[in-house]
Amino acid sequence: MAAGALSVATLTGLVAAPANAVTPTPTVTSKPTSKPTGKPTPSPTATPWPVGVALQARVAVNGAVLTLPATDGLRDRTTVRVLAASGGKVDLDAYRGKKVVHLAARIALRKVQQGWAKTITVDAADLTTGTWRLRTKRSDLPGVWAWGTTSVRVGSGAAVHVAVRPAATVLYPYRDGVLDAAVVRVTGQDETRTAVPVVGTVRIDAGRKHLTRTLSKAGAASLPVTALPLGPATLTTTVTGPTGKKAVRRTALTLAPTAVGSLRIARSSDTVQPVVDGLLDSVVLTTSGAASGGSPAKVSGTLTVSKGSTVAQRFVVKDGKQHAFTWNGRVKGVVVPGTWTATLALKGPQGVVRTRTAKLVVTKKHLPYAVREMFTIAAGNQQGLAVRNGFFYVGYDIGNGQSKIERYDGTGMPAGTLGPLPIEHVAELAYSTTTDRIYAANGGSSTPTMVYAIDPVWDPDAPPADPSTAITQRFDLTALGVNGMVAVDDVNKRLLVFSSTAKSSGYQVSSVTLTDTPVLDANGAPVLNDDGTPKVVPAGTVTATVPVSIDGVPQGIDLVGQQLWIYTSLKKVNHVAKYDLRSNALLTASAATASSDLYWGGEGEGMATVQATDTGDGLPAWIYVGAHDLMYKKNPLAPNHIGQLVPVTDND
């Protein structure tokens, strides 16, 4: 390698210079004539060594920075490890620009496992502030030298760069233990951007008051602000490092009131339809709030619903916890349409009242019908519903292809059980005044349609030992498909049987004879058999079928005047649709006007009617519907419900 080059190879295999080698002669001066470079150029008269003579100076790891003063124990010294391929003596010098400091002379190298070496200590006291390059050279071979692997920076120890870090610049003097003290940490660095310890004070000036604290050894302080006035404040930090002048830094603070930091008002709906029909009859307003800065201090106030100067209702909000308030959309019992404003006004221990508003639109819109809850009945998989002589007959699917019928009086008191019956699912029940029988359709999306005639009279204290004996007729209507439901048209002596050709499509309604029906000729005279007996169409005979379109899952069916009403369930709502009968034939395939959603109960189960000349509500029959509880899927033991369907008017 060339003389003067910095060796970066290991020392293995390197040898000393031969005895007849030419020794380069460098220029000797305490102030180098030119700025040293990473690889100095040897003298022109120097001859490169034929064999590499290695020399290297390694500055200790983490020792490239020294800090003055040199006697405080903070980075006062470092070490340089000199490595060589042969024994002898070395010198160590430090260079900063044209300035040279001789650090060590004629230091003897010692034999180590791999070559020769010596560790030399460099004291900060020997150097001044700045960046120094170290150079080692062979005392006995002046032309052999090398720069140190790393420059050494010497800092003055003065706090040239000061960082003031308050934990928060917005503080709250209200005494609650939350942000009511300024927690400050101060750090310093000298010119080398190396940390130096600082000592000094921090002071807060607020109005005419001030507060001062001395920094801890870790450079931290805590200043309680509970006695200081609200408003802008200044944090003044005055520190010194191990040497140097004082450094002053100023930081702006805000001393804020502990007021309402957050408040929220949530609406269950932005529209209220106070006419009672089960849909948006009222609105639930949910409030919450908290003091500013995360304070646990109490906030309280009011929630007011108003329009202009008219106040519909005012609620007291006692604290910031979540509270729910219900408004029925009325002013002293009267529906007043328009846009109303719900105003949440809260106040904390300090500061002004904060408000948050939400708009509510009140309208007189309503559904055609609503369901009035009558009573609850036994839990279980409720299905069909019929009414006879003031008693309610409720079908239950009890599993394993069996059902039962529970009987209740008009107040919901149990009045006897019939079952188990060999009827699968018992999807719908209907009562005929013509035959005094309850008709049950087995229903189910995978069960072929059957209709059973059942004697509705049994002793509640001594039901039949074999409940199946109560079944007096069976009509095999499996050709119609699945999803069977049944209603009775006593006027025309027929059953109206709902079914579908597929699991959830191909819906249809069929006319089925209720009793054995004489065949009449064009003049209305009975048609006779060959033996002279009247020719009849047997009960249970399908005489006509038409398709029908429905929304949702079929749940119930019954005749109201000359309209067939079909009760279905959609997602989160039940539904009733009307289908007009066409004379004594059948009905239209699409729903007539005034169909209605029913916001009541859970999944709908069964519909029943009682014909009447005056129901008091404009309907030709009393109409009843059943439903599971809203929590049925989560809690099958929840009671089921029976309700009455009633028209809704603007006065409700």
XYZ file of C-alpha atoms in Angstrom:
652
model
C 0.000 0.000 0.000
C 1.184 3.591 -0.508
C 2.877 5.374 2.391
C 0.489 7.484 4.425
C -2.643 5.571 3.295
C -5.298 4.657 5.947
C -5.401 0.883 6.376
C -8.885 -0.660 6.502
C -7.647 -4.221 6.215
C -6.995 -6.587 9.085
C -3.456 -6.949 10.347
C -3.185 -10.648 9.589
C -0.208 -11.424 7.341
C 1.202 -7.894 7.348
C 4.964 -7.541 8.042
C 7.401 -4.803 9.046
C 9.305 -2.771 6.445
C 12.576 -4.297 5.223
C 15.839 -2.894 6.629
C 16.866 -1.273 3.336
C 13.511 0.430 2.737
C 13.522 4.139 1.885
C 11.932 6.241 4.637
C 9.765 9.155 3.394
C 10.625 12.528 4.948
C 7.465 14.594 5.841
C 7.420 18.357 6.515
C 7.518 18.813 10.301
C 5.457 21.723 11.691
C 3.088 22.364 14.551
C 0.722 23.991 12.074
C 0.186 21.955 8.892
C 0.741 23.966 5.674
C -2.421 22.529 4.134
C -5.690 21.173 5.344
C -5.400 17.411 5.977
C -7.541 15.184 3.807
C -8.917 11.707 4.316
C -5.980 10.308 2.342
C -2.912 12.675 2.517
C -0.524 12.745 -0.444
C 2.988 11.451 0.458
C 6.167 13.424 -0.260
C 7.270 13.265 -3.936
C 10.559 11.696 -2.840
C 8.778 8.957 -0.901
C 8.792 5.479 -2.287
C 5.740 3.266 -1.710
C 6.423 0.311 0.501
C 6.756 -2.925 -1.436
C 4.984 -4.688 1.421
C 1.991 -3.099 3.316
C 3.024 -1.450 6.584
C -0.337 -0.924 8.385
C -1.168 1.841 10.858
C -4.651 2.699 12.126
C -6.197 4.926 14.815
C -9.662 3.961 16.006
C -11.659 6.411 18.120
C -13.649 4.658 20.836
C -17.315 3.931 20.153
C -19.498 6.743 21.589
C -16.323 8.698 22.216
C -16.438 11.070 19.270
C -17.882 13.898 21.387
C -16.242 15.589 24.397
C -17.823 18.288 26.553
C -16.209 21.097 28.519
C -15.490 21.799 31.314
C -13.157 18.866 31.553
C -13.594 18.234 35.270
C -17.351 17.685 35.697
C -17.430 14.022 34.710
C -19.516 14.641 31.589
C -17.717 13.320 28.504
C -14.326 14.488 29.822
C -12.193 12.067 27.822
C -12.120 9.456 25.101
C -9.669 6.839 23.885
C -7.910 6.077 20.621
C -6.782 2.558 19.804
C -3.639 2.567 17.643
C -2.996 -0.580 15.625
C 0.172 -1.421 13.680
C 1.692 -4.317 11.774
C 5.065 -4.031 13.545
C 6.414 -2.866 16.869
C 7.822 0.552 17.641
C 6.603 3.888 18.921
C 3.869 6.260 17.758
C 2.804 9.882 18.177
C -0.804 11.204 18.359
C -1.766 14.719 17.252
C -5.039 16.651 16.929
C -5.746 19.025 14.037
C -8.379 21.809 13.796
C -7.769 23.934 10.763
C -4.163 25.109 11.064
C -4.028 24.458 14.773
C -2.180 21.339 15.969
C -2.179 19.928 19.489
C 0.398 17.232 20.349
C -1.530 14.748 22.482
C 1.059 11.971 22.936
C 4.667 11.321 21.802
C 6.759 8.197 21.430
C 4.149 5.844 22.911
C 5.483 2.295 22.723
C 3.249 -0.235 20.970
C 2.612 -3.558 22.654
C 2.396 -6.954 21.064
C -1.168 -8.255 20.861
C -2.644 -11.419 19.422
C -2.810 -9.848 16.002
C -0.060 -7.276 15.388
C 0.851 -4.409 17.731
C -1.429 -1.963 19.551
C -1.751 0.768 22.166
C -4.748 2.614 23.676
C -4.145 6.349 24.207
C -6.418 8.561 26.339
C -7.479 11.957 24.973
C -8.579 14.546 27.591
C -11.034 17.322 26.799
C -8.790 19.643 28.797
C -6.182 19.417 26.038
C -8.586 20.661 23.376
C -10.759 23.678 22.736
C -14.302 23.903 21.394
C -14.594 22.664 17.826
C -14.089 19.619 15.605
C -10.667 17.923 15.746
C -9.145 15.331 13.455
C -6.723 12.889 15.057
C -3.605 11.657 13.322
C -1.196 8.966 14.474
C 2.307 8.476 13.033
C 5.258 6.185 13.589
C 7.847 7.938 15.756
C 10.573 5.823 14.218
C 9.183 5.869 10.676
C 8.086 9.470 10.055
C 6.560 8.711 6.671
C 4.082 6.229 8.075
C 0.908 7.865 9.472
C -2.881 7.627 9.395
C -5.934 9.776 10.176
C -8.250 8.671 12.944
C -11.350 6.769 11.912
C -13.607 9.469 13.384
C -13.257 13.161 14.135
C -13.670 14.272 17.724
C -16.078 17.123 18.414
C -15.566 19.207 21.557
C -18.564 21.102 22.906
C -18.437 24.103 25.206
C -21.045 22.725 27.627
C -23.154 25.856 27.236
C -26.918 25.470 26.791
C -26.984 26.760 23.237
C -30.109 24.850 22.200
C -32.876 24.744 24.818
C -36.153 22.838 24.388
C -39.087 23.634 26.697
C -41.788 20.980 26.569
C -44.916 21.655 28.631
C -47.189 18.614 28.829
C -50.058 20.895 27.771
C -50.295 24.524 26.735
C -53.991 24.807 27.647
C -54.511 24.460 31.403
C -57.587 24.599 33.619
C -57.180 26.308 37.021
C -60.339 24.650 38.377
C -59.107 22.349 41.157
C -60.020 18.831 40.048
C -56.639 17.192 39.485
C -56.987 17.354 35.698
C -54.670 19.750 33.860
C -54.655 22.134 36.814
C -50.837 22.184 36.941
C -48.224 22.971 34.308
C -45.868 20.012 33.998
C -42.709 21.175 32.226
C -39.611 19.340 31.037
C -36.546 21.282 29.868
C -33.582 19.878 27.936
C -30.384 21.536 26.693
C -27.763 20.892 24.024
C -24.432 22.539 23.249
C -23.023 23.327 19.802
C -22.528 19.645 19.046
C -26.280 18.981 19.492
C -25.304 16.742 22.381
C -27.386 16.847 25.570
C -26.005 18.830 28.504
C -27.548 19.146 31.959
C -29.337 22.389 32.697
C -30.226 24.166 35.933
C -32.571 27.061 36.431
C -36.194 28.048 36.952
C -39.576 28.147 35.222
C -42.079 30.900 35.890
C -45.701 31.461 34.893
C -47.014 35.014 34.613
C -50.803 35.382 34.421
C -52.306 38.819 34.836
C -50.732 40.322 37.945
C -49.877 36.985 39.472
C -46.901 34.738 38.921
C -45.536 31.430 40.129
C -41.910 30.171 40.055
C -40.412 26.708 40.461
C -36.829 25.401 40.332
C -36.052 22.658 37.864
C -35.208 19.244 39.278
C -31.966 17.460 38.399
C -33.919 15.758 35.630
C -34.913 19.160 34.240
C -38.584 18.938 35.262
C -40.970 21.075 37.286
C -44.659 21.168 38.150
C -46.438 24.481 38.679
C -50.014 24.416 40.060
C -52.167 27.044 38.360
C -55.235 26.810 40.611
C -54.502 30.237 42.156
C -53.901 31.972 38.828
C -56.516 33.976 36.920
C -58.085 32.773 33.682
C -56.743 34.060 30.404
C -53.428 34.126 28.503
C -50.241 33.358 30.411
C -46.503 33.200 29.715
C -44.138 30.436 30.759
C -40.575 31.803 31.101
C -37.721 29.297 31.304
C -34.278 30.502 32.445
C -31.452 27.939 32.444
C -27.696 27.502 32.170
C -25.614 24.533 31.139
C -22.301 23.397 32.736
C -20.763 26.547 31.218
C -21.914 29.585 29.337
C -24.520 32.274 29.748
C -28.147 31.983 30.791
C -30.626 30.947 28.129
C -34.170 32.332 28.281
C -37.128 30.827 26.464
C -40.785 31.896 26.548
C -43.850 29.762 25.826
C -47.446 30.951 25.519
C -50.031 29.244 27.751
C -53.799 29.530 28.043
C -55.562 29.258 31.390
C -59.055 28.226 30.355
C -62.273 27.818 32.328
C -63.489 24.311 33.145
C -66.695 24.567 31.193
C -68.561 22.191 28.903
C -66.036 20.556 26.637
C -68.365 18.294 24.703
C -72.101 17.826 24.414
C -74.196 15.654 22.159
C -77.841 15.219 21.291
C -78.946 12.221 19.229
C -82.394 11.600 17.720
C -84.043 8.243 17.201
C -85.585 9.894 14.137
C -85.640 13.351 12.602
C -89.380 12.996 11.943
C -92.213 12.624 14.454
C -95.692 11.433 13.446
C -97.619 11.802 16.724
C -100.843 10.246 15.404
C -100.656 6.897 17.171
C -100.126 4.108 14.652
C -96.932 2.495 15.953
C -94.697 4.308 13.436
C -92.676 7.303 14.687
C -95.336 8.083 17.308
C -92.635 9.707 19.437
C -88.954 10.556 19.311
C -86.243 9.600 21.769
C -83.650 12.310 22.372
C -80.420 11.007 23.907
C -78.067 13.506 25.558
C -74.551 13.352 26.921
C -71.849 15.842 27.848
C -68.544 16.298 29.644
C -66.435 19.061 31.132
C -63.537 20.476 29.149
C -60.051 19.051 29.300
C -61.215 15.655 30.451
C -62.274 17.042 33.825
C -64.603 14.870 35.919
C -66.442 18.021 37.007
C -70.205 17.878 36.771
C -72.109 19.447 33.896
C -75.884 19.916 33.911
C -78.646 21.844 32.208
C -81.831 21.410 30.191
C -83.193 19.890 27.005
C -85.917 22.039 25.447
C -88.178 21.313 22.460
C -89.490 24.534 20.969
C -90.688 26.321 17.838
C -90.301 30.052 17.957
C -91.582 31.188 21.346
C -93.652 28.035 21.855
C -92.093 25.495 24.194
C -93.492 22.001 23.760
C -91.521 20.363 26.547
C -88.505 20.998 28.760
C -86.490 18.213 30.410
C -83.966 18.565 33.235
C -80.544 17.125 32.394
C -78.983 16.439 35.779
C -75.501 15.453 34.608
C -73.393 14.618 31.595
C -74.125 10.891 31.621
C -76.146 9.471 28.775
C -79.852 10.129 29.300
C -82.824 9.349 27.049
C -85.872 11.627 26.923
C -89.067 10.819 24.987
C -91.221 13.488 23.368
C -94.603 12.492 21.947
C -94.537 15.251 19.339
C -97.441 17.118 20.899
C -98.034 20.469 22.568
C -100.431 20.029 25.478
C -101.838 16.951 23.753
C -102.266 18.616 20.362
C -100.276 17.762 17.222
C -98.709 20.961 15.854
C -97.042 20.240 12.500
C -93.863 22.066 11.560
C -90.147 22.134 12.237
C -89.218 22.060 15.902
C -85.833 22.507 17.548
C -84.440 20.388 20.358
C -81.860 22.456 22.271
C -79.448 20.899 24.745
C -77.976 23.579 27.037
C -75.278 22.519 29.501
C -73.037 24.417 31.916
C -69.904 23.368 33.779
C -68.454 24.724 37.053
C -66.903 27.670 35.169
C -67.632 29.408 31.924
C -70.725 30.070 29.890
C -73.533 27.772 28.797
C -72.900 25.746 25.644
C -75.716 24.569 23.421
C -76.265 21.969 20.754
C -79.431 21.748 18.615
C -81.229 19.195 16.474
C -84.197 19.683 14.132
C -87.408 17.655 14.356
C -90.141 17.669 11.720
C -93.634 17.036 13.100
C -96.318 15.849 10.669
C -99.854 14.449 10.864
C -99.064 11.635 8.457
C -100.077 8.192 9.690
C -100.673 4.624 8.591
C -104.185 3.403 7.740
C -104.150 0.895 10.597
C -102.494 0.246 13.936
C -102.578 -2.685 16.349
C -103.877 -2.243 19.882
C -102.324 -4.699 22.314
C -105.001 -6.845 23.988
C -103.126 -9.403 26.084
C -100.175 -11.748 26.126
C -100.407 -15.516 25.832
C -98.205 -18.521 26.520
C -94.668 -18.653 25.133
C -93.817 -21.044 22.332
C -93.885 -21.261 18.558
C -97.215 -19.485 18.072
C -98.783 -19.837 14.595
C -102.489 -19.739 13.594
C -105.343 -17.730 15.161
C -109.169 -18.048 15.149
C -112.040 -16.629 17.245
C -115.261 -18.432 18.227
C -117.941 -17.160 20.643
C -115.515 -14.695 22.265
C -112.762 -17.290 22.757
C -109.389 -17.111 21.013
C -107.919 -20.299 19.562
C -104.139 -20.142 19.108
C -102.175 -22.814 17.232
C -98.674 -23.806 18.378
C -96.110 -25.867 16.496
C -94.684 -28.182 19.193
C -92.265 -30.026 16.918
C -91.989 -33.620 15.679
C -94.787 -33.028 13.164
C -97.303 -32.161 15.907
C -99.263 -29.138 17.048
C -101.583 -28.049 19.819
C -104.366 -25.511 20.179
C -104.534 -23.237 23.236
C -107.882 -21.608 24.053
C -108.152 -18.214 25.829
C -111.118 -16.124 26.932
C -111.466 -12.478 25.910
C -109.206 -11.307 28.749
C -106.355 -13.655 27.903
C -107.087 -16.236 30.622
C -106.310 -19.849 29.545
C -109.439 -21.927 28.856
C -108.084 -25.324 27.876
C -105.561 -27.096 25.637
C -106.175 -29.569 22.809
C -103.180 -31.614 21.728
C -100.923 -32.994 20.646
C -102.560 -33.105 17.223
C -101.104 -34.841 14.146
C -100.948 -31.533 12.272
C -97.577 -30.199 11.189
C -96.962 -26.493 11.887
C -100.697 -25.431 12.131
C -99.850 -22.236 10.224
C -103.385 -20.763 10.282
C -106.785 -21.348 11.898
C -110.244 -20.161 10.792
C -113.744 -20.595 12.260
C -116.885 -21.387 10.248
C -120.332 -20.488 11.547
C -121.765 -22.798 8.883
C -120.158 -25.977 10.226
C -119.200 -24.802 13.741
C -115.709 -26.088 13.094
C -112.182 -24.700 13.425
C -110.240 -25.254 10.204
C -106.473 -25.703 10.482
C -103.972 -25.457 7.610
C -100.648 -27.135 8.229
C -98.594 -24.572 6.238
C -94.820 -24.497 6.254
C -92.496 -23.744 3.334
C -91.731 -27.445 2.806
C -94.990 -29.063 3.962
C -97.658 -30.062 1.363
C -100.946 -28.308 2.084
C -103.610 -30.085 4.159
C -106.710 -28.630 5.849
C -108.283 -30.223 8.958
C -111.750 -29.614 10.437
C -111.613 -29.654 14.269
C -114.422 -29.734 16.820
C -113.881 -26.530 18.867
C -115.756 -27.774 21.931
C -113.934 -29.698 24.656
C -113.936 -29.731 28.397
C -110.922 -27.755 29.572
C -110.733 -29.911 32.689
C -111.125 -33.214 30.796
C -109.833 -32.901 27.205
C -110.108 -35.959 24.931
C -107.798 -38.804 25.855
C -106.953 -39.028 22.162
C -106.876 -35.403 20.950
C -106.863 -36.538 17.308
C -110.525 -37.622 17.697
C -111.400 -33.909 17.617
C -110.417 -33.906 13.923
C -113.673 -34.538 12.024
C -112.472 -34.031 8.422
C -109.252 -33.991 6.439
C -108.936 -32.261 3.058
C -105.939 -33.394 1.015
C -104.847 -30.322 -0.938
C -101.251 -31.370 -1.499
C -101.655 -30.715 -5.212
C -101.764 -26.989 -4.417
C -98.191 -26.961 -3.093
C -96.818 -25.671 0.212
C -97.239 -22.679 2.585
C -100.882 -23.508 3.266
C -103.163 -21.041 5.118
C -106.969 -21.025 5.350
C -109.861 -18.562 5.704
C -113.642 -19.200 5.692
C -116.218 -17.523 3.427
C -119.453 -18.579 5.131
C -121.581 -16.451 2.783
C -120.465 -18.489 -0.235
C -119.923 -21.734 1.674
C -116.271 -22.088 0.773
C -112.748 -22.118 2.129
C -110.165 -19.707 0.742
C -106.872 -21.590 0.802
C -103.554 -19.788 0.356
C -100.608 -21.828 -0.993
C -97.527 -21.606 -3.208
C -95.984 -23.758 -5.872
C -92.483 -23.082 -4.520
C -90.902 -22.278 -1.168
C -91.151 -18.494 -1.540
C -92.794 -17.866 -4.898
C -95.750 -18.868 -7.019
C -98.306 -17.709 -4.445
C -101.975 -18.412 -5.151
C -105.415 -18.511 -3.556
C -107.882 -21.338 -4.224
C -111.638 -21.608 -3.678
C -112.435 -24.913 -1.912
C -115.928 -26.199 -1.122
C -116.788 -25.993 2.562
C -119.613 -28.567 2.484
C -121.042 -31.050 0.015
C -122.515 -28.723 -2.619
C -125.454 -29.663 -4.971
C -124.803 -29.327 -8.679
C -127.374 -27.040 -10.319
C -128.330 -26.728 -13.968
C -128.768 -23.491 -15.917
C -132.186 -22.982 -14.412
C -130.979 -23.523 -10.885
C -132.506 -26.967 -10.600
C -130.564 -29.807 -8.958
C -128.729 -32.161 -11.295
C -129.504 -35.820 -10.453
C -127.410 -38.941 -10.647
C -128.626 -41.989 -12.600
C -130.088 -43.398 -9.391
C -132.108 -40.258 -8.836
C -130.008 -38.882 -6.000
C -128.782 -35.267 -6.211
C -125.354 -34.864 -7.743
C -123.014 -33.040 -5.334
C -119.494 -31.619 -5.273
C -117.818 -33.068 -2.145
C -116.463 -30.794 0.583
C -112.763 -30.069 0.107
C -112.985 -29.827 -3.703
C -110.860 -27.107 -5.385
C -113.123 -25.174 -7.736
C -110.831 -22.300 -8.819
C -107.293 -21.006 -8.331
C -105.790 -17.596 -9.137
C -102.271 -16.263 -8.605
C -101.669 -13.572 -5.996
C -98.755 -11.242 -5.321
C -97.636 -10.604 -1.727
C -94.845 -8.754 0.072
C -92.938 -10.640 2.754
C -93.469 -13.988 4.448
C -97.110 -15.198 4.648
C -98.353 -15.325 8.258
C -102.162 -15.098 8.272
C -105.294 -14.773 6.135
C -108.959 -13.966 6.697
C -112.060 -12.496 5.084
C -113.115 -8.932 5.986
C -116.426 -8.160 4.325
C -115.792 -8.950 0.655
C -112.042 -8.458 0.863
C -109.433 -11.083 1.540
C -106.778 -9.709 3.905
C -103.327 -11.310 3.896
C -101.019 -10.771 6.873
C -97.260 -10.936 6.128
C -93.942 -10.205 7.839
C -91.152 -8.116 6.385
C -87.878 -7.089 7.980
C -88.698 -5.298 11.270
C -92.348 -4.734 10.319
C -95.539 -6.665 9.682
C -97.861 -5.870 6.825
C -101.517 -6.323 5.860
C -102.774 -6.170 2.263
C -106.341 -6.290 0.926
C -107.505 -8.209 -2.130
C -110.969 -7.538 -3.598
C -113.319 -10.457 -4.239
C -114.920 -10.502 -7.682
C -118.601 -11.264 -7.070
C -118.900 -14.829 -5.869
C -115.940 -15.985 -7.924
C -112.482 -15.207 -6.567
C -110.322 -12.117 -6.296
C -107.892 -9.798 -8.000
C -104.262 -10.855 -8.123
C -102.779 -7.577 -6.823
C -103.405 -5.775 -3.555
C -106.092 -3.129 -3.410
C -105.555 0.340 -1.920
C -105.095 1.055 1.785
C -102.659 -1.755 2.490
C -100.661 -0.948 5.596
C -97.505 -1.678 7.522
C -98.105 -2.652 11.135
C -95.445 -1.542 13.630
C -96.361 -3.857 16.460
C -94.812 -6.935 18.034
C -92.262 -9.216 16.457
C -92.893 -11.633 13.591
C -96.619 -11.789 12.780
C -98.450 -15.065 13.490
C -102.087 -15.605 12.493
C -105.102 -13.424 11.676
C -108.761 -13.840 12.718
C -111.988 -11.867 12.225
C -115.415 -11.699 13.750
C -118.079 -10.329 11.384
C -120.099 -7.479 12.861
C -122.596 -4.913 11.630
C -121.137 -2.104 13.728
C -117.631 -2.339 15.113
C -117.507 1.357 16.002
C -114.487 1.900 13.778
C -115.974 1.636 10.300
C -114.844 -1.933 9.626
C -117.274 -4.771 8.808
C -115.509 -7.063 11.264
C -113.380 -7.154 14.354
C -109.850 -7.987 13.186
C -107.297 -9.677 15.411
C -103.662 -10.555 14.790
C -101.009 -12.487 16.667
C -97.253 -11.906 16.920
C -94.157 -13.237 18.589
C -92.454 -11.019 21.108
C -89.761 -8.677 19.755
C -87.209 -10.664 21.764
C -88.492 -14.086 20.688
C -85.399 -15.052 18.698
C -83.135 -14.242 21.627
C -85.561 -15.479 24.265
C -88.000 -18.192 23.066
C -89.623 -18.134 26.514
C -90.899 -14.585 25.984
C -94.735 -14.409 25.931
C -96.608 -14.111 22.629
C -99.077 -11.328 21.833
C -102.668 -10.889 20.671
C -103.758 -7.493 19.351
C -106.677 -5.845 17.596
C -106.201 -4.086 14.278
C -107.925 -0.693 14.246
C -108.166 2.151 11.709
C -106.106 5.275 12.429
C -107.517 8.797 12.065
C -106.020 12.262 12.465
C -107.554 12.413 15.942
C -105.667 9.386 17.262
